[in-house]
PDB file of C-alpha atoms in Angstrom:
ATOM      1  CA  MET A   1      10.470  -0.575  22.244  1.00  0.00           C
ATOM      2  CA  ALA A   2      10.180  -4.360  22.235  1.00  0.00           C
ATOM      3  CA  ASP A   3      10.017  -5.975  18.806  1.00  0.00           C
ATOM      4  CA  ALA A   4       9.221  -2.763  16.987  1.00  0.00           C
ATOM      5  CA  LEU A   5       9.283  -2.528  13.202  1.00  0.00           C
ATOM      6  CA  THR A   6      11.240   0.246  11.530  1.00  0.00           C
ATOM      7  CA  LEU A   7      10.450   1.285   7.959  1.00  0.00           C
ATOM      8  CA  TYR A   8      12.458   4.145   6.475  1.00  0.00           C
ATOM      9  CA  GLY A   9      13.298   5.384   9.950  1.00  0.00           C
ATOM     10  CA  THR A  10       9.714   5.277  11.244  1.00  0.00           C
ATOM     11  CA  THR A  11       9.190   2.970  14.208  1.00  0.00           C
ATOM     12  CA  LEU A  12       5.934   1.046  14.378  1.00  0.00           C
ATOM     13  CA  GLN A  13       4.393  -1.270  16.920  1.00  0.00           C
ATOM     14  CA  SER A  14       1.959  -2.867  14.508  1.00  0.00           C
ATOM     15  CA  ARG A  15       3.045  -5.177  11.706  1.00  0.00           C
ATOM     16  CA  LEU A  16      -0.258  -4.906   9.883  1.00  0.00           C
ATOM     17  CA  MET A  17      -0.709  -2.409   7.065  1.00  0.00           C
ATOM     18  CA  LEU A  18      -4.312  -2.041   6.024  1.00  0.00           C
ATOM     19  CA  GLY A  19      -5.883  -0.982   2.748  1.00  0.00           C
ATOM     20  CA  THR A  20      -8.887   1.304   2.915  1.00  0.00           C
ATOM     21  CA  ALA A  21     -10.901   0.323  -0.171  1.00  0.00           C
ATOM     22  CA  GLN A  22     -14.136  -1.632  -0.633  1.00  0.00           C
ATOM     23  CA  TYR A  23     -15.479  -1.421   2.931  1.00  0.00           C
ATOM     24  CA  PRO A  24     -19.251  -1.403   3.408  1.00  0.00           C
ATOM     25  CA  SER A  25     -19.105   2.059   5.002  1.00  0.00           C
ATOM     26  CA  PRO A  26     -16.615   4.653   6.281  1.00  0.00           C
ATOM     27  CA  ALA A  27     -17.687   3.838   9.849  1.00  0.00           C
ATOM     28  CA  ILE A  28     -16.866   0.162   9.406  1.00  0.00           C
ATOM     29  CA  LEU A  29     -13.527   1.090   7.848  1.00  0.00           C
ATOM     30  CA  ALA A  30     -12.721   3.296  10.840  1.00  0.00           C
ATOM     31  CA  GLU A  31     -13.626   0.550  13.304  1.00  0.00           C
ATOM     32  CA  ALA A  32     -11.598  -2.010  11.356  1.00  0.00           C
ATOM     33  CA  ILE A  33      -8.524   0.229  11.397  1.00  0.00           C
ATOM     34  CA  LYS A  34      -8.891   0.846  15.126  1.00  0.00           C
ATOM     35  CA  ILE A  35      -9.380  -2.776  16.143  1.00  0.00           C
ATOM     36  CA  SER A  36      -6.602  -4.008  13.837  1.00  0.00           C
ATOM     37  CA  LYS A  37      -4.183  -1.563  15.498  1.00  0.00           C
ATOM     38  CA  ALA A  38      -2.740  -0.886  12.036  1.00  0.00           C
ATOM     39  CA  GLU A  39      -0.531   2.195  12.055  1.00  0.00           C
ATOM     40  CA  ILE A  40      -0.164   2.448   8.280  1.00  0.00           C
ATOM     41  CA  VAL A  41      -3.092   2.643   5.871  1.00  0.00           C
ATOM     42  CA  THR A  42      -2.938   2.822   2.112  1.00  0.00           C
ATOM     43  CA  VAL A  43      -4.784   5.492   0.162  1.00  0.00           C
ATOM     44  CA  SER A  44      -5.091   6.636  -3.437  1.00  0.00           C
ATOM     45  CA  LEU A  45      -5.754   9.737  -5.504  1.00  0.00           C
ATOM     46  CA  ARG A  46      -8.713   9.809  -7.851  1.00  0.00           C
ATOM     47  CA  ARG A  47     -11.034  12.156  -9.655  1.00  0.00           C
ATOM     48  CA  GLU A  48     -14.088  12.934  -7.581  1.00  0.00           C
ATOM     49  CA  THR A  49     -17.152  11.271  -9.024  1.00  0.00           C
ATOM     50  CA  THR A  50     -20.069  13.513  -9.965  1.00  0.00           C
ATOM     51  CA  GLY A  51     -21.910  14.679  -6.897  1.00  0.00           C
ATOM     52  CA  GLY A  52     -19.944  12.338  -4.658  1.00  0.00           C
ATOM     53  CA  THR A  53     -18.576  13.384  -1.294  1.00  0.00           C
ATOM     54  CA  GLY A  54     -17.103  10.038  -0.252  1.00  0.00           C
ATOM     55  CA  GLY A  55     -13.548  11.153  -0.850  1.00  0.00           C
ATOM     56  CA  ARG A  56     -13.908  14.216   1.341  1.00  0.00           C
ATOM     57  CA  GLU A  57     -15.500  12.310   4.223  1.00  0.00           C
ATOM     58  CA  PHE A  58     -12.908   9.595   3.814  1.00  0.00           C
ATOM     59  CA  TRP A  59      -9.993  11.991   4.150  1.00  0.00           C
ATOM     60  CA  THR A  60     -11.466  13.687   7.196  1.00  0.00           C
ATOM     61  CA  MET A  61     -11.895  10.297   8.869  1.00  0.00           C
ATOM     62  CA  ILE A  62      -8.348   9.151   8.074  1.00  0.00           C
ATOM     63  CA  LYS A  63      -6.885  12.362   9.490  1.00  0.00           C
ATOM     64  CA  GLU A  64      -8.852  11.925  12.696  1.00  0.00           C
ATOM     65  CA  LEU A  65      -7.470   8.398  13.158  1.00  0.00           C
ATOM     66  CA  GLY A  66      -3.923   9.762  13.214  1.00  0.00           C
ATOM     67  CA  VAL A  67      -2.389   6.869  11.265  1.00  0.00           C
ATOM     68  CA  HIS A  68       0.496   6.999   8.800  1.00  0.00           C
ATOM     69  CA  VAL A  69      -0.700   7.305   5.228  1.00  0.00           C
ATOM     70  CA  LEU A  70       0.916   5.301   2.446  1.00  0.00           C
ATOM     71  CA  PRO A  71      -0.322   6.571  -0.929  1.00  0.00           C
ATOM     72  CA  ASN A  72      -0.331   4.080  -3.780  1.00  0.00           C
ATOM     73  CA  THR A  73       0.051   4.230  -7.525  1.00  0.00           C
ATOM     74  CA  ALA A  74      -2.626   1.594  -8.086  1.00  0.00           C
ATOM     75  CA  GLY A  75      -3.878   1.370 -11.636  1.00  0.00           C
ATOM     76  CA  CYS A  76      -0.673   2.663 -13.202  1.00  0.00           C
ATOM     77  CA  HIS A  77       0.662   0.539 -16.044  1.00  0.00           C
ATOM     78  CA  THR A  78       3.844   2.454 -16.842  1.00  0.00           C
ATOM     79  CA  ALA A  79       6.665   3.918 -14.796  1.00  0.00           C
ATOM     80  CA  LYS A  80       5.799   7.348 -16.218  1.00  0.00           C
ATOM     81  CA  GLU A  81       2.204   7.178 -14.956  1.00  0.00           C
ATOM     82  CA  ALA A  82       3.363   5.919 -11.575  1.00  0.00           C
ATOM     83  CA  ILE A  83       5.957   8.683 -11.209  1.00  0.00           C
ATOM     84  CA  LEU A  84       3.392  11.367 -12.030  1.00  0.00           C
ATOM     85  CA  THR A  85       0.918   9.830  -9.580  1.00  0.00           C
ATOM     86  CA  ALA A  86       3.598   9.704  -6.884  1.00  0.00           C
ATOM     87  CA  GLU A  87       4.442  13.361  -7.432  1.00  0.00           C
ATOM     88  CA  LEU A  88       0.763  14.280  -7.124  1.00  0.00           C
ATOM     89  CA  ALA A  89       0.419  12.152  -3.999  1.00  0.00           C
ATOM     90  CA  ARG A  90       3.401  13.779  -2.310  1.00  0.00           C
ATOM     91  CA  ASP A  91       1.912  17.195  -2.870  1.00  0.00           C
ATOM     92  CA  VAL A  92      -1.481  16.352  -1.398  1.00  0.00           C
ATOM     93  CA  PHE A  93      -0.575  13.893   1.366  1.00  0.00           C
ATOM     94  CA  ASP A  94       2.610  15.666   2.515  1.00  0.00           C
ATOM     95  CA  THR A  95       4.563  12.402   2.652  1.00  0.00           C
ATOM     96  CA  ASP A  96       7.486  11.075   0.680  1.00  0.00           C
ATOM     97  CA  TRP A  97       6.287   7.499   1.178  1.00  0.00           C
ATOM     98  CA  ILE A  98       4.874   5.837  -1.913  1.00  0.00           C
ATOM     99  CA  LYS A  99       3.573   2.334  -2.486  1.00  0.00           C
ATOM    100  CA  LEU A 100       4.833   1.852  -6.012  1.00  0.00           C
ATOM    101  CA  GLU A 101       2.632  -0.311  -8.199  1.00  0.00           C
ATOM    102  CA  VAL A 102       3.337  -0.681 -11.901  1.00  0.00           C
ATOM    103  CA  ILE A 103       0.877  -3.235 -13.164  1.00  0.00           C
ATOM    104  CA  GLY A 104       2.014  -5.465 -16.005  1.00  0.00           C
ATOM    105  CA  HIS A 105      -0.900  -7.793 -16.598  1.00  0.00           C
ATOM    106  CA  ALA A 106      -4.600  -7.013 -16.588  1.00  0.00           C
ATOM    107  CA  ASP A 107      -5.768 -10.435 -15.366  1.00  0.00           C
ATOM    108  CA  THR A 108      -3.223 -11.225 -12.680  1.00  0.00           C
ATOM    109  CA  LEU A 109      -2.339  -7.617 -11.778  1.00  0.00           C
ATOM    110  CA  GLN A 110       1.198  -8.933 -11.732  1.00  0.00           C
ATOM    111  CA  PRO A 111       3.793  -6.198 -11.331  1.00  0.00           C
ATOM    112  CA  ASP A 112       5.683  -5.085 -14.421  1.00  0.00           C
ATOM    113  CA  VAL A 113       9.020  -5.520 -12.722  1.00  0.00           C
ATOM    114  CA  PHE A 114      10.926  -3.667 -15.445  1.00  0.00           C
ATOM    115  CA  GLY A 115       8.738  -0.596 -15.081  1.00  0.00           C
ATOM    116  CA  LEU A 116       8.857  -1.048 -11.332  1.00  0.00           C
ATOM    117  CA  VAL A 117      12.641  -0.833 -11.192  1.00  0.00           C
ATOM    118  CA  ASP A 118      12.652   2.155 -13.567  1.00  0.00           C
ATOM    119  CA  GLY A 119      10.019   3.912 -11.473  1.00  0.00           C
ATOM    120  CA  ALA A 120      11.770   3.130  -8.204  1.00  0.00           C
ATOM    121  CA  ARG A 121      15.045   4.500  -9.537  1.00  0.00           C
ATOM    122  CA  GLU A 122      13.500   7.810 -10.576  1.00  0.00           C
ATOM    123  CA  LEU A 123      11.376   8.216  -7.464  1.00  0.00           C
ATOM    124  CA  THR A 124      14.268   7.414  -5.139  1.00  0.00           C
ATOM    125  CA  ALA A 125      16.338  10.030  -6.984  1.00  0.00           C
ATOM    126  CA  GLN A 126      13.517  12.503  -6.300  1.00  0.00           C
ATOM    127  CA  GLY A 127      13.684  11.729  -2.583  1.00  0.00           C
ATOM    128  CA  PHE A 128      10.753   9.368  -2.308  1.00  0.00           C
ATOM    129  CA  LYS A 129      10.795   6.448   0.096  1.00  0.00           C
ATOM    130  CA  VAL A 130       9.566   3.674  -2.136  1.00  0.00           C
ATOM    131  CA  PHE A 131       7.557   0.654  -0.985  1.00  0.00           C
ATOM    132  CA  PRO A 132       7.607  -1.477  -4.153  1.00  0.00           C
ATOM    133  CA  TYR A 133       4.836  -3.980  -4.817  1.00  0.00           C
ATOM    134  CA  THR A 134       6.888  -6.698  -6.459  1.00  0.00           C
ATOM    135  CA  THR A 135       7.007 -10.418  -7.144  1.00  0.00           C
ATOM    136  CA  ASP A 136       9.002 -12.975  -5.173  1.00  0.00           C
ATOM    137  CA  ASP A 137      11.838 -12.821  -7.745  1.00  0.00           C
ATOM    138  CA  ILE A 138      15.169 -12.370  -5.964  1.00  0.00           C
ATOM    139  CA  VAL A 139      16.904 -10.867  -9.008  1.00  0.00           C
ATOM    140  CA  VAL A 140      14.266  -8.146  -9.237  1.00  0.00           C
ATOM    141  CA  ALA A 141      14.540  -7.634  -5.493  1.00  0.00           C
ATOM    142  CA  GLU A 142      18.271  -7.061  -5.777  1.00  0.00           C
ATOM    143  CA  LYS A 143      17.715  -4.484  -8.500  1.00  0.00           C
ATOM    144  CA  LEU A 144      15.111  -2.680  -6.388  1.00  0.00           C
ATOM    145  CA  LEU A 145      17.540  -2.522  -3.489  1.00  0.00           C
ATOM    146  CA  ALA A 146      20.296  -1.326  -5.818  1.00  0.00           C
ATOM    147  CA  VAL A 147      18.201   1.654  -6.954  1.00  0.00           C
ATOM    148  CA  GLY A 148      17.491   2.676  -3.366  1.00  0.00           C
ATOM    149  CA  CYS A 149      14.480   0.779  -2.039  1.00  0.00           C
ATOM    150  CA  GLU A 150      14.849  -0.058   1.649  1.00  0.00           C
ATOM    151  CA  VAL A 151      11.669  -2.143   1.881  1.00  0.00           C
ATOM    152  CA  LEU A 152      10.431  -4.922  -0.407  1.00  0.00           C
ATOM    153  CA  MET A 153       6.807  -5.953  -0.749  1.00  0.00           C
ATOM    154  CA  PRO A 154       6.484  -9.262  -2.622  1.00  0.00           C
ATOM    155  CA  TRP A 155       3.071 -10.615  -3.447  1.00  0.00           C
ATOM    156  CA  GLY A 156       1.666 -13.645  -1.697  1.00  0.00           C
ATOM    157  CA  ALA A 157      -0.836 -14.221  -4.514  1.00  0.00           C
ATOM    158  CA  PRO A 158      -2.601 -11.981  -7.057  1.00  0.00           C
ATOM    159  CA  ILE A 159      -4.258  -8.861  -5.633  1.00  0.00           C
ATOM    160  CA  GLY A 160      -7.722  -9.560  -4.258  1.00  0.00           C
ATOM    161  CA  SER A 161      -7.477 -13.325  -4.817  1.00  0.00           C
ATOM    162  CA  GLY A 162      -7.305 -14.379  -1.165  1.00  0.00           C
ATOM    163  CA  LYS A 163      -5.214 -17.402  -2.140  1.00  0.00           C
ATOM    164  CA  GLY A 164      -2.550 -16.955   0.524  1.00  0.00           C
ATOM    165  CA  LEU A 165       1.115 -17.746  -0.069  1.00  0.00           C
ATOM    166  CA  ASN A 166       1.201 -19.166  -3.581  1.00  0.00           C
ATOM    167  CA  ASN A 167       4.941 -19.782  -3.579  1.00  0.00           C
ATOM    168  CA  ARG A 168       6.067 -20.490  -0.060  1.00  0.00           C
ATOM    169  CA  PHE A 169       9.441 -21.731  -1.296  1.00  0.00           C
ATOM    170  CA  ALA A 170      10.223 -18.465  -3.097  1.00  0.00           C
ATOM    171  CA  LEU A 171       9.088 -16.341  -0.170  1.00  0.00           C
ATOM    172  CA  LYS A 172      11.214 -18.415   2.199  1.00  0.00           C
ATOM    173  CA  ALA A 173      14.205 -18.057  -0.114  1.00  0.00           C
ATOM    174  CA  MET A 174      13.663 -14.305  -0.278  1.00  0.00           C
ATOM    175  CA  ARG A 175      13.633 -14.070   3.506  1.00  0.00           C
ATOM    176  CA  ALA A 176      16.862 -16.067   3.709  1.00  0.00           C
ATOM    177  CA  HIS A 177      18.508 -14.017   0.974  1.00  0.00           C
ATOM    178  CA  PHE A 178      17.695 -10.616   2.498  1.00  0.00           C
ATOM    179  CA  PRO A 179      17.921 -11.169   6.245  1.00  0.00           C
ATOM    180  CA  ARG A 180      18.144  -7.475   7.130  1.00  0.00           C
ATOM    181  CA  VAL A 181      15.736  -5.941   4.599  1.00  0.00           C
ATOM    182  CA  PRO A 182      12.195  -5.290   5.866  1.00  0.00           C
ATOM    183  CA  LEU A 183       9.967  -7.646   3.868  1.00  0.00           C
ATOM    184  CA  VAL A 184       6.226  -7.161   3.650  1.00  0.00           C
ATOM    185  CA  VAL A 185       3.859  -9.669   2.053  1.00  0.00           C
ATOM    186  CA  ASP A 186       1.539  -7.490   0.010  1.00  0.00           C
ATOM    187  CA  ALA A 187      -1.513  -8.922  -1.730  1.00  0.00           C
ATOM    188  CA  GLY A 188      -3.229 -12.263  -1.935  1.00  0.00           C
ATOM    189  CA  ILE A 189      -3.812 -12.775   1.775  1.00  0.00           C
ATOM    190  CA  GLY A 190      -7.278 -14.181   2.442  1.00  0.00           C
ATOM    191  CA  VAL A 191      -7.497 -15.305   6.063  1.00  0.00           C
ATOM    192  CA  PRO A 192      -5.494 -14.745   9.255  1.00  0.00           C
ATOM    193  CA  SER A 193      -3.750 -18.113   8.938  1.00  0.00           C
ATOM    194  CA  HIS A 194      -2.162 -16.894   5.673  1.00  0.00           C
ATOM    195  CA  ALA A 195      -0.814 -13.867   7.499  1.00  0.00           C
ATOM    196  CA  ALA A 196       0.367 -15.991  10.394  1.00  0.00           C
ATOM    197  CA  GLU A 197       2.170 -18.291   7.962  1.00  0.00           C
ATOM    198  CA  ALA A 198       4.035 -15.363   6.411  1.00  0.00           C
ATOM    199  CA  MET A 199       4.995 -14.073   9.837  1.00  0.00           C
ATOM    200  CA  GLU A 200       6.186 -17.550  10.839  1.00  0.00           C
ATOM    201  CA  LEU A 201       8.486 -17.452   7.792  1.00  0.00           C
ATOM    202  CA  GLY A 202      10.038 -14.332   9.276  1.00  0.00           C
ATOM    203  CA  TYR A 203       8.303 -11.683   7.211  1.00  0.00           C
ATOM    204  CA  ASP A 204       8.253  -8.320   8.914  1.00  0.00           C
ATOM    205  CA  ALA A 205       4.739  -7.185   8.086  1.00  0.00           C
ATOM    206  CA  ILE A 206       1.628  -7.837   6.022  1.00  0.00           C
ATOM    207  CA  LEU A 207      -0.284  -5.443   3.798  1.00  0.00           C
ATOM    208  CA  LEU A 208      -3.836  -6.484   3.017  1.00  0.00           C
ATOM    209  CA  ASN A 209      -7.162  -4.975   2.110  1.00  0.00           C
ATOM    210  CA  THR A 210      -9.780  -7.188   0.481  1.00  0.00           C
ATOM    211  CA  ALA A 211      -9.591  -9.945   3.098  1.00  0.00           C
ATOM    212  CA  VAL A 212     -10.892  -7.527   5.703  1.00  0.00           C
ATOM    213  CA  ALA A 213     -13.048  -5.261   3.559  1.00  0.00           C
ATOM    214  CA  LYS A 214     -14.949  -8.133   1.935  1.00  0.00           C
ATOM    215  CA  ALA A 215     -15.322 -10.269   5.062  1.00  0.00           C
ATOM    216  CA  GLY A 216     -18.833 -10.869   6.329  1.00  0.00           C
ATOM    217  CA  ASP A 217     -17.883  -8.804   9.370  1.00  0.00           C
ATOM    218  CA  PRO A 218     -14.858  -6.651   8.499  1.00  0.00           C
ATOM    219  CA  VAL A 219     -14.314  -5.481  12.079  1.00  0.00           C
ATOM    220  CA  GLN A 220     -14.175  -9.029  13.445  1.00  0.00           C
ATOM    221  CA  MET A 221     -11.872 -10.040  10.618  1.00  0.00           C
ATOM    222  CA  ALA A 222      -9.586  -7.089  11.296  1.00  0.00           C
ATOM    223  CA  LYS A 223      -9.250  -8.281  14.879  1.00  0.00           C
ATOM    224  CA  GLY A 224      -8.632 -11.816  13.593  1.00  0.00           C
ATOM    225  CA  PHE A 225      -5.788 -10.560  11.448  1.00  0.00           C
ATOM    226  CA  ALA A 226      -4.251  -8.624  14.321  1.00  0.00           C
ATOM    227  CA  LEU A 227      -4.240 -11.819  16.383  1.00  0.00           C
ATOM    228  CA  GLY A 228      -3.011 -13.928  13.481  1.00  0.00           C
ATOM    229  CA  LEU A 229      -0.063 -11.637  12.856  1.00  0.00           C
ATOM    230  CA  GLU A 230       0.798 -11.588  16.519  1.00  0.00           C
ATOM    231  CA  ALA A 231       0.658 -15.395  16.739  1.00  0.00           C
ATOM    232  CA  GLY A 232       2.846 -15.807  13.664  1.00  0.00           C
ATOM    233  CA  ARG A 233       5.358 -13.249  14.861  1.00  0.00           C
ATOM    234  CA  LEU A 234       5.618 -14.877  18.303  1.00  0.00           C
ATOM    235  CA  ALA A 235       6.127 -18.263  16.653  1.00  0.00           C
ATOM    236  CA  TYR A 236       8.921 -16.865  14.490  1.00  0.00           C
ATOM    237  CA  LEU A 237      10.646 -15.257  17.448  1.00  0.00           C
ATOM    238  CA  ALA A 238      10.237 -18.401  19.543  1.00  0.00           C
ATOM    239  CA  GLY A 239      11.720 -20.657  16.852  1.00  0.00           C
ATOM    240  CA  ALA A 240       9.637 -23.521  15.508  1.00  0.00           C
ATOM    241  CA  MET A 241      10.509 -27.186  15.975  1.00  0.00           C
ATOM    242  CA  GLU A 242      11.920 -29.123  13.035  1.00  0.00           C
ATOM    243  CA  PRO A 243       9.243 -31.209  11.310  1.00  0.00           C
ATOM    244  CA  ARG A 244       9.928 -34.984  11.350  1.00  0.00           C
ATOM    245  CA  ASP A 245       8.823 -37.737   9.034  1.00  0.00           C
ATOM    246  CA  MET A 246       8.209 -40.297  11.804  1.00  0.00           C
ATOM    247  CA  ALA A 247       6.071 -40.112  14.913  1.00  0.00           C
ATOM    248  CA  VAL A 248       7.882 -39.445  18.184  1.00  0.00           C
ATOM    249  CA  PRO A 249       5.895 -39.943  21.391  1.00  0.00           C
ATOM    250  CA  SER A 250       5.592 -36.804  23.453  1.00  0.00           C
ATOM    251  CA  THR A 251       4.658 -38.679  26.670  1.00  0.00           C
ATOM    252  CA  PRO A 252       7.676 -40.478  28.241  1.00  0.00           C
ATOM    253  CA  VAL A 253       7.851 -44.165  27.376  1.00  0.00           C
ATOM    254  CA  LEU A 254       9.942 -44.941  30.467  1.00  0.00           C
ATOM    255  CA  GLY A 255       7.756 -45.972  33.404  1.00  0.00           C
ATOM    256  CA  LEU A 256       4.843 -47.158  31.307  1.00  0.00           C
ATOM    257  CA  ALA A 257       2.602 -49.539  33.312  1.00  0.00           C
ATOM    258  CA  PHE A 258       2.357 -53.177  32.209  1.00  0.00           C
ATOM    259  CA  SER A 259       5.531 -52.724  30.148  1.00  0.00           C
ATOM    260  CA  GLU A 260       6.725 -56.216  31.169  1.00  0.00           C
ATOM    261  CA  ILE A 261       3.629 -57.941  29.813  1.00  0.00           C
TER     262      ILE A 261
ATOM    263  CA  MET B   1     -12.492  29.831 -21.701  1.00  0.00           C
ATOM    264  CA  LYS B   2     -12.889  26.143 -22.324  1.00  0.00           C
ATOM    265  CA  LEU B   3     -10.774  23.530 -20.541  1.00  0.00           C
ATOM    266  CA  ILE B   4     -10.854  19.796 -20.072  1.00  0.00           C
ATOM    267  CA  VAL B   5     -11.098  19.194 -16.309  1.00  0.00           C
ATOM    268  CA  ASN B   6     -10.910  15.567 -15.209  1.00  0.00           C
ATOM    269  CA  GLY B   7     -11.795  14.507 -18.718  1.00  0.00           C
ATOM    270  CA  VAL B   8     -14.864  16.736 -19.020  1.00  0.00           C
ATOM    271  CA  GLU B   9     -15.082  19.964 -21.035  1.00  0.00           C
ATOM    272  CA  GLN B  10     -15.727  22.943 -18.773  1.00  0.00           C
ATOM    273  CA  GLN B  11     -16.385  26.636 -19.408  1.00  0.00           C
ATOM    274  CA  VAL B  12     -14.553  28.565 -16.708  1.00  0.00           C
ATOM    275  CA  THR B  13     -13.664  32.114 -15.738  1.00  0.00           C
ATOM    276  CA  ALA B  14     -10.589  31.200 -13.680  1.00  0.00           C
ATOM    277  CA  LYS B  15      -7.251  32.435 -14.957  1.00  0.00           C
ATOM    278  CA  THR B  16      -4.937  30.562 -12.593  1.00  0.00           C
ATOM    279  CA  MET B  17      -4.854  27.043 -11.236  1.00  0.00           C
ATOM    280  CA  ALA B  18      -5.676  28.343  -7.752  1.00  0.00           C
ATOM    281  CA  GLU B  19      -8.756  30.143  -9.065  1.00  0.00           C
ATOM    282  CA  LEU B  20      -9.794  27.037 -10.985  1.00  0.00           C
ATOM    283  CA  VAL B  21      -9.585  24.841  -7.870  1.00  0.00           C
ATOM    284  CA  THR B  22     -11.916  27.250  -6.082  1.00  0.00           C
ATOM    285  CA  GLU B  23     -14.252  27.647  -9.067  1.00  0.00           C
ATOM    286  CA  MET B  24     -14.606  23.862  -9.360  1.00  0.00           C
ATOM    287  CA  GLY B  25     -15.614  23.594  -5.697  1.00  0.00           C
ATOM    288  CA  TYR B  26     -12.517  22.085  -4.134  1.00  0.00           C
ATOM    289  CA  GLU B  27     -11.625  24.835  -1.682  1.00  0.00           C
ATOM    290  CA  ASP B  28     -12.488  22.687   1.366  1.00  0.00           C
ATOM    291  CA  VAL B  29     -10.564  19.532   0.505  1.00  0.00           C
ATOM    292  CA  PRO B  30      -6.878  18.889  -0.182  1.00  0.00           C
ATOM    293  CA  VAL B  31      -6.313  18.319  -3.867  1.00  0.00           C
ATOM    294  CA  ALA B  32      -3.482  17.450  -6.197  1.00  0.00           C
ATOM    295  CA  THR B  33      -3.391  19.246  -9.509  1.00  0.00           C
ATOM    296  CA  ALA B  34      -1.781  18.680 -12.869  1.00  0.00           C
ATOM    297  CA  ARG B  35      -1.805  20.755 -16.045  1.00  0.00           C
ATOM    298  CA  ASN B  36      -1.137  18.957 -19.307  1.00  0.00           C
ATOM    299  CA  GLN B  37       0.387  16.002 -17.451  1.00  0.00           C
ATOM    300  CA  THR B  38       2.728  18.134 -15.355  1.00  0.00           C
ATOM    301  CA  VAL B  39       2.215  18.409 -11.604  1.00  0.00           C
ATOM    302  CA  VAL B  40       1.265  21.855 -10.345  1.00  0.00           C
ATOM    303  CA  ALA B  41       2.265  21.889  -6.692  1.00  0.00           C
ATOM    304  CA  LYS B  42       0.135  23.668  -4.094  1.00  0.00           C
ATOM    305  CA  ARG B  43       2.698  26.418  -3.694  1.00  0.00           C
ATOM    306  CA  ASN B  44       2.656  27.132  -7.449  1.00  0.00           C
ATOM    307  CA  ARG B  45      -1.085  27.230  -8.105  1.00  0.00           C
ATOM    308  CA  GLU B  46      -1.489  30.972  -7.683  1.00  0.00           C
ATOM    309  CA  THR B  47       1.268  31.689 -10.172  1.00  0.00           C
ATOM    310  CA  THR B  48       0.303  29.011 -12.689  1.00  0.00           C
ATOM    311  CA  ASP B  49      -1.807  30.459 -15.485  1.00  0.00           C
ATOM    312  CA  ILE B  50      -4.260  28.238 -17.291  1.00  0.00           C
ATOM    313  CA  GLN B  51      -4.966  28.531 -20.985  1.00  0.00           C
ATOM    314  CA  GLU B  52      -7.671  27.622 -23.470  1.00  0.00           C
ATOM    315  CA  GLY B  53      -7.666  23.896 -24.176  1.00  0.00           C
ATOM    316  CA  ASP B  54      -5.544  22.889 -21.174  1.00  0.00           C
ATOM    317  CA  ARG B  55      -6.122  19.403 -19.839  1.00  0.00           C
ATOM    318  CA  ILE B  56      -6.403  19.704 -16.075  1.00  0.00           C
ATOM    319  CA  GLU B  57      -6.530  17.016 -13.427  1.00  0.00           C
ATOM    320  CA  ILE B  58      -7.861  17.794  -9.953  1.00  0.00           C
ATOM    321  CA  LEU B  59      -7.572  14.744  -7.727  1.00  0.00           C
ATOM    322  CA  ILE B  60      -8.691  14.133  -4.168  1.00  0.00           C
ATOM    323  CA  PRO B  61      -7.770  11.531  -1.518  1.00  0.00           C
ATOM    324  CA  MET B  62      -9.664   8.296  -1.994  1.00  0.00           C
ATOM    325  CA  GLN B  63      -9.762   4.818  -0.559  1.00  0.00           C
ATOM    326  CA  GLY B  64      -6.978   2.589  -1.819  1.00  0.00           C
ATOM    327  CA  GLY B  65      -5.395  -0.790  -1.319  1.00  0.00           C
TER     328      GLY B  65
END
């Protein structure tokens, strides 16, 4: 398979991972997933609200789409909560994949990297395949790899902010430091050019939700992201030119008419 | 007997976790269950007794980011 992505032994053609929350309707969510060609979607576990049937319809729709499901531990603020949520998710979703979120700050939703490493260690020991939502800190990344993570998911910007790549330098350094580890920019992506930029840096995939769900037309935006990722990936594979400080004419100077005048 | 199910006090007749899942109306959807903050796996629900005052969580798949 040409340019396939492999995560924990699963081969994927798409490099877009799509969140399923906040869409205007289940039908629009389904269309967005289809047009984006995403093969992994994130899901959660929650109490059913009184009289609500959204969760049931949602699960039926996801099953019919035949995509890989990546349950999350969103909303967990301690490793203990996240571990319990992961155990519950494994039982209901029949997958050992878990998007591990341990939130450390209420305003920024910044990961608590200490709890994250603790949670990843325990979950890996239990046989989970952990997709850690982390920062762009290389020291934390090394610790996550040391406890058994085979994928790293650094943030681009705070969850739901749509700010893009807040620290391009750190993300570039992370890519250079871990050339063979699948790296996924998770969170903060707002428009397809942000995703393309991450792919141009050599990132392996993008996980996003709000940018599509809260777009004026989520289905169109999902297609835009699919194209943006593809463009960025092709640019990375092709190898970009080196930027220069001075102008260099692209049209040959030799043979210019009136050059003797 | 009285239990706390998903944070709400409930009067139930169920004696096992499996019976409780059915009594609470979740027989047609996959659920995850916990009793007093310990996971009760699907395969163990029929043999897991519930007791007065237990705090039960019954969770269903939902949208997530």
